JSON list of C-alpha atoms in Angstrom, two decimals:
[
{"chain": "V", "resi": 1, "resn": "UNK", "atom": "CA", "xyz": [150.98, 27.58, 117.80]},
{"chain": "V", "resi": 2, "resn": "UNK", "atom": "CA", "xyz": [147.83, 27.22, 119.89]},
{"chain": "V", "resi": 3, "resn": "UNK", "atom": "CA", "xyz": [148.87, 30.16, 122.10]},
{"chain": "V", "resi": 4, "resn": "UNK", "atom": "CA", "xyz": [149.86, 32.41, 119.20]},
{"chain": "V", "resi": 5, "resn": "UNK", "atom": "CA", "xyz": [147.28, 31.47, 116.55]},
{"chain": "V", "resi": 6, "resn": "UNK", "atom": "CA", "xyz": [144.47, 29.96, 118.59]},
{"chain": "V", "resi": 7, "resn": "UNK", "atom": "CA", "xyz": [143.47, 26.32, 118.69]},
{"chain": "V", "resi": 8, "resn": "UNK", "atom": "CA", "xyz": [143.64, 24.71, 115.31]},
{"chain": "V", "resi": 9, "resn": "UNK", "atom": "CA", "xyz": [141.37, 21.79, 114.62]},
{"chain": "V", "resi": 10, "resn": "UNK", "atom": "CA", "xyz": [142.77, 18.37, 113.93]},
{"chain": "V", "resi": 11, "resn": "UNK", "atom": "CA", "xyz": [143.93, 18.80, 110.34]},
{"chain": "V", "resi": 12, "resn": "UNK", "atom": "CA", "xyz": [143.35, 15.18, 109.51]},
{"chain": "V", "resi": 13, "resn": "UNK", "atom": "CA", "xyz": [139.61, 15.71, 109.93]},
{"chain": "V", "resi": 14, "resn": "UNK", "atom": "CA", "xyz": [139.79, 17.42, 106.52]},
{"chain": "V", "resi": 15, "resn": "UNK", "atom": "CA", "xyz": [141.12, 14.20, 105.00]},
{"chain": "V", "resi": 16, "resn": "UNK", "atom": "CA", "xyz": [138.40, 12.22, 106.74]},
{"chain": "V", "resi": 17, "resn": "UNK", "atom": "CA", "xyz": [135.74, 14.67, 105.55]},
{"chain": "V", "resi": 18, "resn": "UNK", "atom": "CA", "xyz": [137.00, 14.51, 101.96]},
{"chain": "V", "resi": 19, "resn": "UNK", "atom": "CA", "xyz": [136.94, 10.72, 102.07]},
{"chain": "V", "resi": 20, "resn": "UNK", "atom": "CA", "xyz": [133.42, 10.76, 103.50]},
{"chain": "V", "resi": 21, "resn": "UNK", "atom": "CA", "xyz": [132.21, 13.10, 100.75]},
{"chain": "V", "resi": 22, "resn": "UNK", "atom": "CA", "xyz": [133.79, 10.96, 98.05]},
{"chain": "V", "resi": 23, "resn": "UNK", "atom": "CA", "xyz": [131.99, 7.88, 99.45]},
{"chain": "V", "resi": 24, "resn": "UNK", "atom": "CA", "xyz": [128.64, 9.67, 99.75]},
{"chain": "V", "resi": 25, "resn": "UNK", "atom": "CA", "xyz": [125.86, 9.04, 97.26]},
{"chain": "V", "resi": 26, "resn": "UNK", "atom": "CA", "xyz": [126.69, 10.39, 93.83]},
{"chain": "V", "resi": 27, "resn": "UNK", "atom": "CA", "xyz": [125.26, 13.76, 92.92]},
{"chain": "V", "resi": 28, "resn": "UNK", "atom": "CA", "xyz": [124.63, 15.36, 89.57]},
{"chain": "V", "resi": 29, "resn": "UNK", "atom": "CA", "xyz": [127.60, 17.66, 90.23]},
{"chain": "V", "resi": 30, "resn": "UNK", "atom": "CA", "xyz": [130.64, 15.42, 90.04]},
{"chain": "V", "resi": 31, "resn": "UNK", "atom": "CA", "xyz": [132.88, 18.10, 91.56]},
{"chain": "V", "resi": 32, "resn": "UNK", "atom": "CA", "xyz": [130.69, 18.38, 94.68]},
{"chain": "V", "resi": 33, "resn": "UNK", "atom": "CA", "xyz": [133.16, 16.53, 96.98]},
{"chain": "V", "resi": 34, "resn": "UNK", "atom": "CA", "xyz": [135.86, 19.17, 96.44]},
{"chain": "V", "resi": 35, "resn": "UNK", "atom": "CA", "xyz": [133.64, 22.24, 96.01]},
{"chain": "V", "resi": 36, "resn": "UNK", "atom": "CA", "xyz": [133.86, 23.42, 99.63]},
{"chain": "V", "resi": 37, "resn": "UNK", "atom": "CA", "xyz": [137.14, 21.70, 100.41]},
{"chain": "V", "resi": 38, "resn": "UNK", "atom": "CA", "xyz": [139.12, 24.96, 100.31]},
{"chain": "V", "resi": 39, "resn": "UNK", "atom": "CA", "xyz": [136.81, 26.39, 102.95]},
{"chain": "V", "resi": 40, "resn": "UNK", "atom": "CA", "xyz": [137.29, 23.32, 105.17]},
{"chain": "V", "resi": 41, "resn": "UNK", "atom": "CA", "xyz": [141.08, 23.55, 104.85]},
{"chain": "V", "resi": 42, "resn": "UNK", "atom": "CA", "xyz": [141.07, 27.30, 105.59]},
{"chain": "V", "resi": 43, "resn": "UNK", "atom": "CA", "xyz": [138.84, 26.83, 108.62]},
{"chain": "V", "resi": 44, "resn": "UNK", "atom": "CA", "xyz": [140.84, 23.89, 109.97]},
{"chain": "V", "resi": 45, "resn": "UNK", "atom": "CA", "xyz": [144.26, 25.49, 109.51]},
{"chain": "V", "resi": 46, "resn": "UNK", "atom": "CA", "xyz": [143.01, 29.00, 110.35]},
{"chain": "V", "resi": 47, "resn": "UNK", "atom": "CA", "xyz": [144.49, 30.49, 107.17]},
{"chain": "V", "resi": 48, "resn": "UNK", "atom": "CA", "xyz": [143.08, 33.39, 105.13]},
{"chain": "V", "resi": 49, "resn": "UNK", "atom": "CA", "xyz": [143.36, 31.88, 101.64]},
{"chain": "V", "resi": 50, "resn": "UNK", "atom": "CA", "xyz": [143.22, 28.42, 100.08]},
{"chain": "V", "resi": 51, "resn": "UNK", "atom": "CA", "xyz": [142.91, 27.56, 96.39]},
{"chain": "V", "resi": 52, "resn": "UNK", "atom": "CA", "xyz": [142.75, 24.21, 94.65]},
{"chain": "V", "resi": 53, "resn": "UNK", "atom": "CA", "xyz": [143.48, 24.22, 90.94]},
{"chain": "V", "resi": 54, "resn": "UNK", "atom": "CA", "xyz": [143.01, 21.74, 88.16]},
{"chain": "V", "resi": 55, "resn": "UNK", "atom": "CA", "xyz": [145.80, 22.93, 85.89]},
{"chain": "V", "resi": 56, "resn": "UNK", "atom": "CA", "xyz": [145.14, 26.64, 85.48]},
{"chain": "V", "resi": 57, "resn": "UNK", "atom": "CA", "xyz": [141.48, 26.52, 86.54]},
{"chain": "V", "resi": 58, "resn": "UNK", "atom": "CA", "xyz": [140.58, 27.10, 90.18]},
{"chain": "V", "resi": 59, "resn": "UNK", "atom": "CA", "xyz": [138.14, 24.39, 91.24]},
{"chain": "V", "resi": 60, "resn": "UNK", "atom": "CA", "xyz": [137.75, 25.52, 94.83]},
{"chain": "V", "resi": 61, "resn": "UNK", "atom": "CA", "xyz": [138.81, 28.70, 96.63]},
{"chain": "V", "resi": 62, "resn": "UNK", "atom": "CA", "xyz": [138.31, 30.35, 99.97]},
{"chain": "V", "resi": 63, "resn": "UNK", "atom": "CA", "xyz": [139.25, 33.91, 100.84]},
{"chain": "V", "resi": 64, "resn": "UNK", "atom": "CA", "xyz": [141.05, 36.57, 98.82]},
{"chain": "V", "resi": 65, "resn": "UNK", "atom": "CA", "xyz": [144.58, 35.88, 97.63]},
{"chain": "V", "resi": 66, "resn": "UNK", "atom": "CA", "xyz": [146.86, 38.01, 99.83]},
{"chain": "V", "resi": 67, "resn": "UNK", "atom": "CA", "xyz": [149.71, 39.94, 98.31]},
{"chain": "V", "resi": 68, "resn": "UNK", "atom": "CA", "xyz": [151.56, 40.50, 101.58]},
{"chain": "V", "resi": 69, "resn": "UNK", "atom": "CA", "xyz": [152.38, 36.89, 102.48]},
{"chain": "V", "resi": 70, "resn": "UNK", "atom": "CA", "xyz": [153.84, 33.84, 100.79]},
{"chain": "V", "resi": 71, "resn": "UNK", "atom": "CA", "xyz": [151.75, 31.00, 99.43]},
{"chain": "V", "resi": 72, "resn": "UNK", "atom": "CA", "xyz": [152.65, 27.39, 100.03]},
{"chain": "V", "resi": 73, "resn": "UNK", "atom": "CA", "xyz": [152.40, 25.59, 96.67]},
{"chain": "V", "resi": 74, "resn": "UNK", "atom": "CA", "xyz": [151.71, 21.89, 97.10]},
{"chain": "V", "resi": 75, "resn": "UNK", "atom": "CA", "xyz": [151.52, 19.95, 93.82]},
{"chain": "V", "resi": 76, "resn": "UNK", "atom": "CA", "xyz": [148.66, 17.49, 93.43]},
{"chain": "V", "resi": 77, "resn": "UNK", "atom": "CA", "xyz": [150.10, 14.36, 91.84]},
{"chain": "V", "resi": 78, "resn": "UNK", "atom": "CA", "xyz": [148.47, 11.06, 91.07]},
{"chain": "V", "resi": 79, "resn": "UNK", "atom": "CA", "xyz": [150.22, 8.09, 89.45]},
{"chain": "V", "resi": 80, "resn": "UNK", "atom": "CA", "xyz": [153.22, 10.21, 88.66]},
{"chain": "V", "resi": 81, "resn": "UNK", "atom": "CA", "xyz": [151.21, 12.89, 86.83]},
{"chain": "V", "resi": 82, "resn": "UNK", "atom": "CA", "xyz": [150.39, 16.36, 88.06]},
{"chain": "V", "resi": 83, "resn": "UNK", "atom": "CA", "xyz": [146.64, 17.00, 88.27]},
{"chain": "V", "resi": 84, "resn": "UNK", "atom": "CA", "xyz": [146.71, 20.41, 89.93]},
{"chain": "V", "resi": 85, "resn": "UNK", "atom": "CA", "xyz": [148.01, 22.50, 92.83]},
{"chain": "V", "resi": 86, "resn": "UNK", "atom": "CA", "xyz": [147.00, 23.36, 96.36]},
{"chain": "V", "resi": 87, "resn": "UNK", "atom": "CA", "xyz": [147.85, 26.94, 97.34]},
{"chain": "V", "resi": 88, "resn": "UNK", "atom": "CA", "xyz": [147.66, 27.97, 101.01]},
{"chain": "V", "resi": 89, "resn": "UNK", "atom": "CA", "xyz": [148.54, 31.42, 102.40]},
{"chain": "V", "resi": 90, "resn": "UNK", "atom": "CA", "xyz": [150.46, 31.85, 105.63]},
{"chain": "V", "resi": 91, "resn": "UNK", "atom": "CA", "xyz": [148.39, 32.95, 108.62]},
{"chain": "V", "resi": 92, "resn": "UNK", "atom": "CA", "xyz": [150.10, 36.32, 109.06]},
{"chain": "V", "resi": 93, "resn": "UNK", "atom": "CA", "xyz": [152.35, 38.57, 106.95]},
{"chain": "V", "resi": 94, "resn": "UNK", "atom": "CA", "xyz": [156.02, 37.72, 107.28]},
{"chain": "V", "resi": 95, "resn": "UNK", "atom": "CA", "xyz": [155.36, 34.16, 108.50]},
{"chain": "V", "resi": 96, "resn": "UNK", "atom": "CA", "xyz": [155.31, 30.79, 106.84]},
{"chain": "V", "resi": 97, "resn": "UNK", "atom": "CA", "xyz": [153.37, 27.65, 107.52]},
{"chain": "V", "resi": 98, "resn": "UNK", "atom": "CA", "xyz": [154.85, 25.28, 110.09]},
{"chain": "V", "resi": 99, "resn": "UNK", "atom": "CA", "xyz": [156.38, 21.94, 109.19]},
{"chain": "V", "resi": 100, "resn": "UNK", "atom": "CA", "xyz": [153.36, 20.27, 110.78]},
{"chain": "V", "resi": 101, "resn": "UNK", "atom": "CA", "xyz": [151.05, 22.26, 108.49]},
{"chain": "V", "resi": 102, "resn": "UNK", "atom": "CA", "xyz": [153.15, 21.42, 105.43]},
{"chain": "V", "resi": 103, "resn": "UNK", "atom": "CA", "xyz": [153.10, 17.69, 106.30]},
{"chain": "V", "resi": 104, "resn": "UNK", "atom": "CA", "xyz": [149.34, 17.85, 106.66]},
{"chain": "V", "resi": 105, "resn": "UNK", "atom": "CA", "xyz": [149.01, 19.67, 103.33]},
{"chain": "V", "resi": 106, "resn": "UNK", "atom": "CA", "xyz": [151.24, 17.05, 101.70]},
{"chain": "V", "resi": 107, "resn": "UNK", "atom": "CA", "xyz": [149.06, 14.24, 103.04]},
{"chain": "V", "resi": 108, "resn": "UNK", "atom": "CA", "xyz": [145.92, 16.12, 102.07]},
{"chain": "V", "resi": 109, "resn": "UNK", "atom": "CA", "xyz": [147.30, 16.79, 98.58]},
{"chain": "V", "resi": 110, "resn": "UNK", "atom": "CA", "xyz": [147.47, 13.05, 97.93]},
{"chain": "V", "resi": 111, "resn": "UNK", "atom": "CA", "xyz": [143.75, 12.69, 98.70]},
{"chain": "V", "resi": 112, "resn": "UNK", "atom": "CA", "xyz": [142.78, 15.79, 96.72]},
{"chain": "V", "resi": 113, "resn": "UNK", "atom": "CA", "xyz": [144.81, 14.54, 93.75]},
{"chain": "V", "resi": 114, "resn": "UNK", "atom": "CA", "xyz": [142.84, 11.29, 93.72]},
{"chain": "V", "resi": 115, "resn": "UNK", "atom": "CA", "xyz": [139.60, 13.28, 93.85]},
{"chain": "V", "resi": 116, "resn": "UNK", "atom": "CA", "xyz": [140.75, 15.63, 91.05]},
{"chain": "V", "resi": 117, "resn": "UNK", "atom": "CA", "xyz": [141.80, 12.67, 88.93]},
{"chain": "V", "resi": 118, "resn": "UNK", "atom": "CA", "xyz": [138.47, 10.93, 89.52]},
{"chain": "V", "resi": 119, "resn": "UNK", "atom": "CA", "xyz": [136.55, 14.09, 88.63]},
{"chain": "V", "resi": 120, "resn": "UNK", "atom": "CA", "xyz": [138.58, 14.55, 85.45]},
{"chain": "V", "resi": 121, "resn": "UNK", "atom": "CA", "xyz": [138.11, 10.89, 84.48]},
{"chain": "V", "resi": 122, "resn": "UNK", "atom": "CA", "xyz": [134.38, 11.11, 85.16]},
{"chain": "V", "resi": 123, "resn": "UNK", "atom": "CA", "xyz": [134.11, 14.23, 82.99]},
{"chain": "V", "resi": 124, "resn": "UNK", "atom": "CA", "xyz": [135.98, 12.46, 80.18]},
{"chain": "V", "resi": 125, "resn": "UNK", "atom": "CA", "xyz": [133.66, 9.45, 80.43]},
{"chain": "V", "resi": 126, "resn": "UNK", "atom": "CA", "xyz": [130.61, 11.73, 80.26]},
{"chain": "V", "resi": 127, "resn": "UNK", "atom": "CA", "xyz": [132.04, 13.57, 77.23]},
{"chain": "V", "resi": 128, "resn": "UNK", "atom": "CA", "xyz": [132.81, 10.24, 75.57]},
{"chain": "V", "resi": 129, "resn": "UNK", "atom": "CA", "xyz": [129.28, 8.98, 76.21]},
{"chain": "V", "resi": 130, "resn": "UNK", "atom": "CA", "xyz": [127.83, 12.18, 74.79]},
{"chain": "V", "resi": 131, "resn": "UNK", "atom": "CA", "xyz": [130.02, 11.82, 71.69]},
{"chain": "V", "resi": 132, "resn": "UNK", "atom": "CA", "xyz": [128.88, 8.20, 71.25]},
{"chain": "V", "resi": 133, "resn": "UNK", "atom": "CA", "xyz": [125.21, 9.16, 71.54]},
{"chain": "V", "resi": 134, "resn": "UNK", "atom": "CA", "xyz": [125.71, 11.97, 69.02]},
{"chain": "V", "resi": 135, "resn": "UNK", "atom": "CA", "xyz": [127.54, 9.65, 66.60]},
{"chain": "V", "resi": 136, "resn": "UNK", "atom": "CA", "xyz": [124.82, 7.00, 66.93]},
{"chain": "V", "resi": 137, "resn": "UNK", "atom": "CA", "xyz": [122.05, 9.54, 66.27]},
{"chain": "V", "resi": 138, "resn": "UNK", "atom": "CA", "xyz": [123.94, 10.92, 63.25]},
{"chain": "V", "resi": 139, "resn": "UNK", "atom": "CA", "xyz": [124.33, 7.41, 61.85]},
{"chain": "V", "resi": 140, "resn": "UNK", "atom": "CA", "xyz": [120.61, 6.78, 62.33]},
{"chain": "V", "resi": 141, "resn": "UNK", "atom": "CA", "xyz": [119.79, 10.02, 60.52]},
{"chain": "V", "resi": 142, "resn": "UNK", "atom": "CA", "xyz": [122.16, 9.09, 57.69]},
{"chain": "V", "resi": 143, "resn": "UNK", "atom": "CA", "xyz": [120.59, 5.63, 57.30]},
{"chain": "V", "resi": 144, "resn": "UNK", "atom": "CA", "xyz": [117.10, 7.17, 57.43]},
{"chain": "V", "resi": 145, "resn": "UNK", "atom": "CA", "xyz": [118.09, 9.67, 54.72]},
{"chain": "V", "resi": 146, "resn": "UNK", "atom": "CA", "xyz": [119.64, 6.92, 52.60]},
{"chain": "V", "resi": 147, "resn": "UNK", "atom": "CA", "xyz": [116.48, 4.83, 52.91]},
{"chain": "V", "resi": 148, "resn": "UNK", "atom": "CA", "xyz": [114.28, 7.80, 52.12]},
{"chain": "V", "resi": 149, "resn": "UNK", "atom": "CA", "xyz": [116.37, 9.19, 49.27]},
{"chain": "V", "resi": 150, "resn": "UNK", "atom": "CA", "xyz": [117.78, 5.98, 47.79]},
{"chain": "V", "resi": 151, "resn": "UNK", "atom": "CA", "xyz": [115.95, 2.78, 48.56]},
{"chain": "V", "resi": 152, "resn": "UNK", "atom": "CA", "xyz": [112.49, 4.32, 48.90]},
{"chain": "V", "resi": 153, "resn": "UNK", "atom": "CA", "xyz": [112.34, 5.79, 45.39]},
{"chain": "V", "resi": 154, "resn": "UNK", "atom": "CA", "xyz": [113.94, 2.65, 43.93]},
{"chain": "V", "resi": 155, "resn": "UNK", "atom": "CA", "xyz": [111.30, 0.42, 45.52]},
{"chain": "V", "resi": 156, "resn": "UNK", "atom": "CA", "xyz": [108.52, 2.77, 44.44]},
{"chain": "V", "resi": 157, "resn": "UNK", "atom": "CA", "xyz": [109.87, 2.73, 40.87]},
{"chain": "V", "resi": 158, "resn": "UNK", "atom": "CA", "xyz": [110.06, -1.07, 40.88]},
{"chain": "V", "resi": 159, "resn": "UNK", "atom": "CA", "xyz": [106.48, -1.25, 42.10]},
{"chain": "V", "resi": 160, "resn": "UNK", "atom": "CA", "xyz": [105.33, 1.02, 39.29]},
{"chain": "V", "resi": 161, "resn": "UNK", "atom": "CA", "xyz": [107.27, -1.03, 36.75]},
{"chain": "V", "resi": 162, "resn": "UNK", "atom": "CA", "xyz": [105.79, -4.28, 38.10]},
{"chain": "V", "resi": 163, "resn": "UNK", "atom": "CA", "xyz": [102.33, -2.78, 37.95]},
{"chain": "V", "resi": 164, "resn": "UNK", "atom": "CA", "xyz": [102.94, -1.72, 34.36]},
{"chain": "V", "resi": 165, "resn": "UNK", "atom": "CA", "xyz": [104.28, -5.19, 33.46]},
{"chain": "V", "resi": 166, "resn": "UNK", "atom": "CA", "xyz": [101.30, -6.82, 35.16]},
{"chain": "V", "resi": 167, "resn": "UNK", "atom": "CA", "xyz": [98.89, -4.61, 33.16]},
{"chain": "V", "resi": 168, "resn": "UNK", "atom": "CA", "xyz": [100.79, -5.33, 29.98]},
{"chain": "V", "resi": 169, "resn": "UNK", "atom": "CA", "xyz": [100.64, -9.08, 30.59]},
{"chain": "V", "resi": 170, "resn": "UNK", "atom": "CA", "xyz": [96.91, -8.92, 31.37]},
{"chain": "V", "resi": 171, "resn": "UNK", "atom": "CA", "xyz": [96.32, -6.85, 28.31]},
{"chain": "V", "resi": 172, "resn": "UNK", "atom": "CA", "xyz": [98.27, -9.32, 26.16]},
{"chain": "V", "resi": 173, "resn": "UNK", "atom": "CA", "xyz": [96.35, -12.24, 27.76]},
{"chain": "V", "resi": 174, "resn": "UNK", "atom": "CA", "xyz": [93.12, -10.46, 27.10]},
{"chain": "V", "resi": 175, "resn": "UNK", "atom": "CA", "xyz": [94.18, -9.76, 23.50]},
{"chain": "V", "resi": 176, "resn": "UNK", "atom": "CA", "xyz": [95.27, -13.35, 22.91]},
{"chain": "V", "resi": 177, "resn": "UNK", "atom": "CA", "xyz": [91.93, -14.63, 24.35]},
{"chain": "V", "resi": 178, "resn": "UNK", "atom": "CA", "xyz": [90.04, -12.37, 22.03]},
{"chain": "V", "resi": 179, "resn": "UNK", "atom": "CA", "xyz": [92.04, -13.59, 19.06]},
{"chain": "V", "resi": 180, "resn": "UNK", "atom": "CA", "xyz": [91.46, -17.20, 19.93]}
]
């Protein structure tokens, strides 16, 4: 392979790099660890096209999908569930990836699947938090409206009634003092 295709880097450096990126300080973009992963895989394996999908959505791509060569389709599975696919084009038309390349892609797919699952779980947690904040704010608005529209006028009415009763009692006291 080295003579025909040129020296290929150690494919397992991609796995090491992915692991390093996942362990790095968190960024605001939770998909940052896999964003340039397709480019790393393409560069390491010296292939023209790599795509990582999360279901139907491509999360990371490198190159233009060739129509003249087969794509290796490696499923990304985690805990028995499919979280996406890794598509890699053969180096040249009419060829396929070697068994060594396919083993590497299989090993790499396990790591990518964990990353995809973690990204998906993180997105779900963020959506859940946003929904909780929205629900809490709505409940606060509802309570505020209820206090303003219900309890507020009731208390104001009671105050007016108490003031009227107090005036009436004073007026009756004053009248009874005058009569005595």
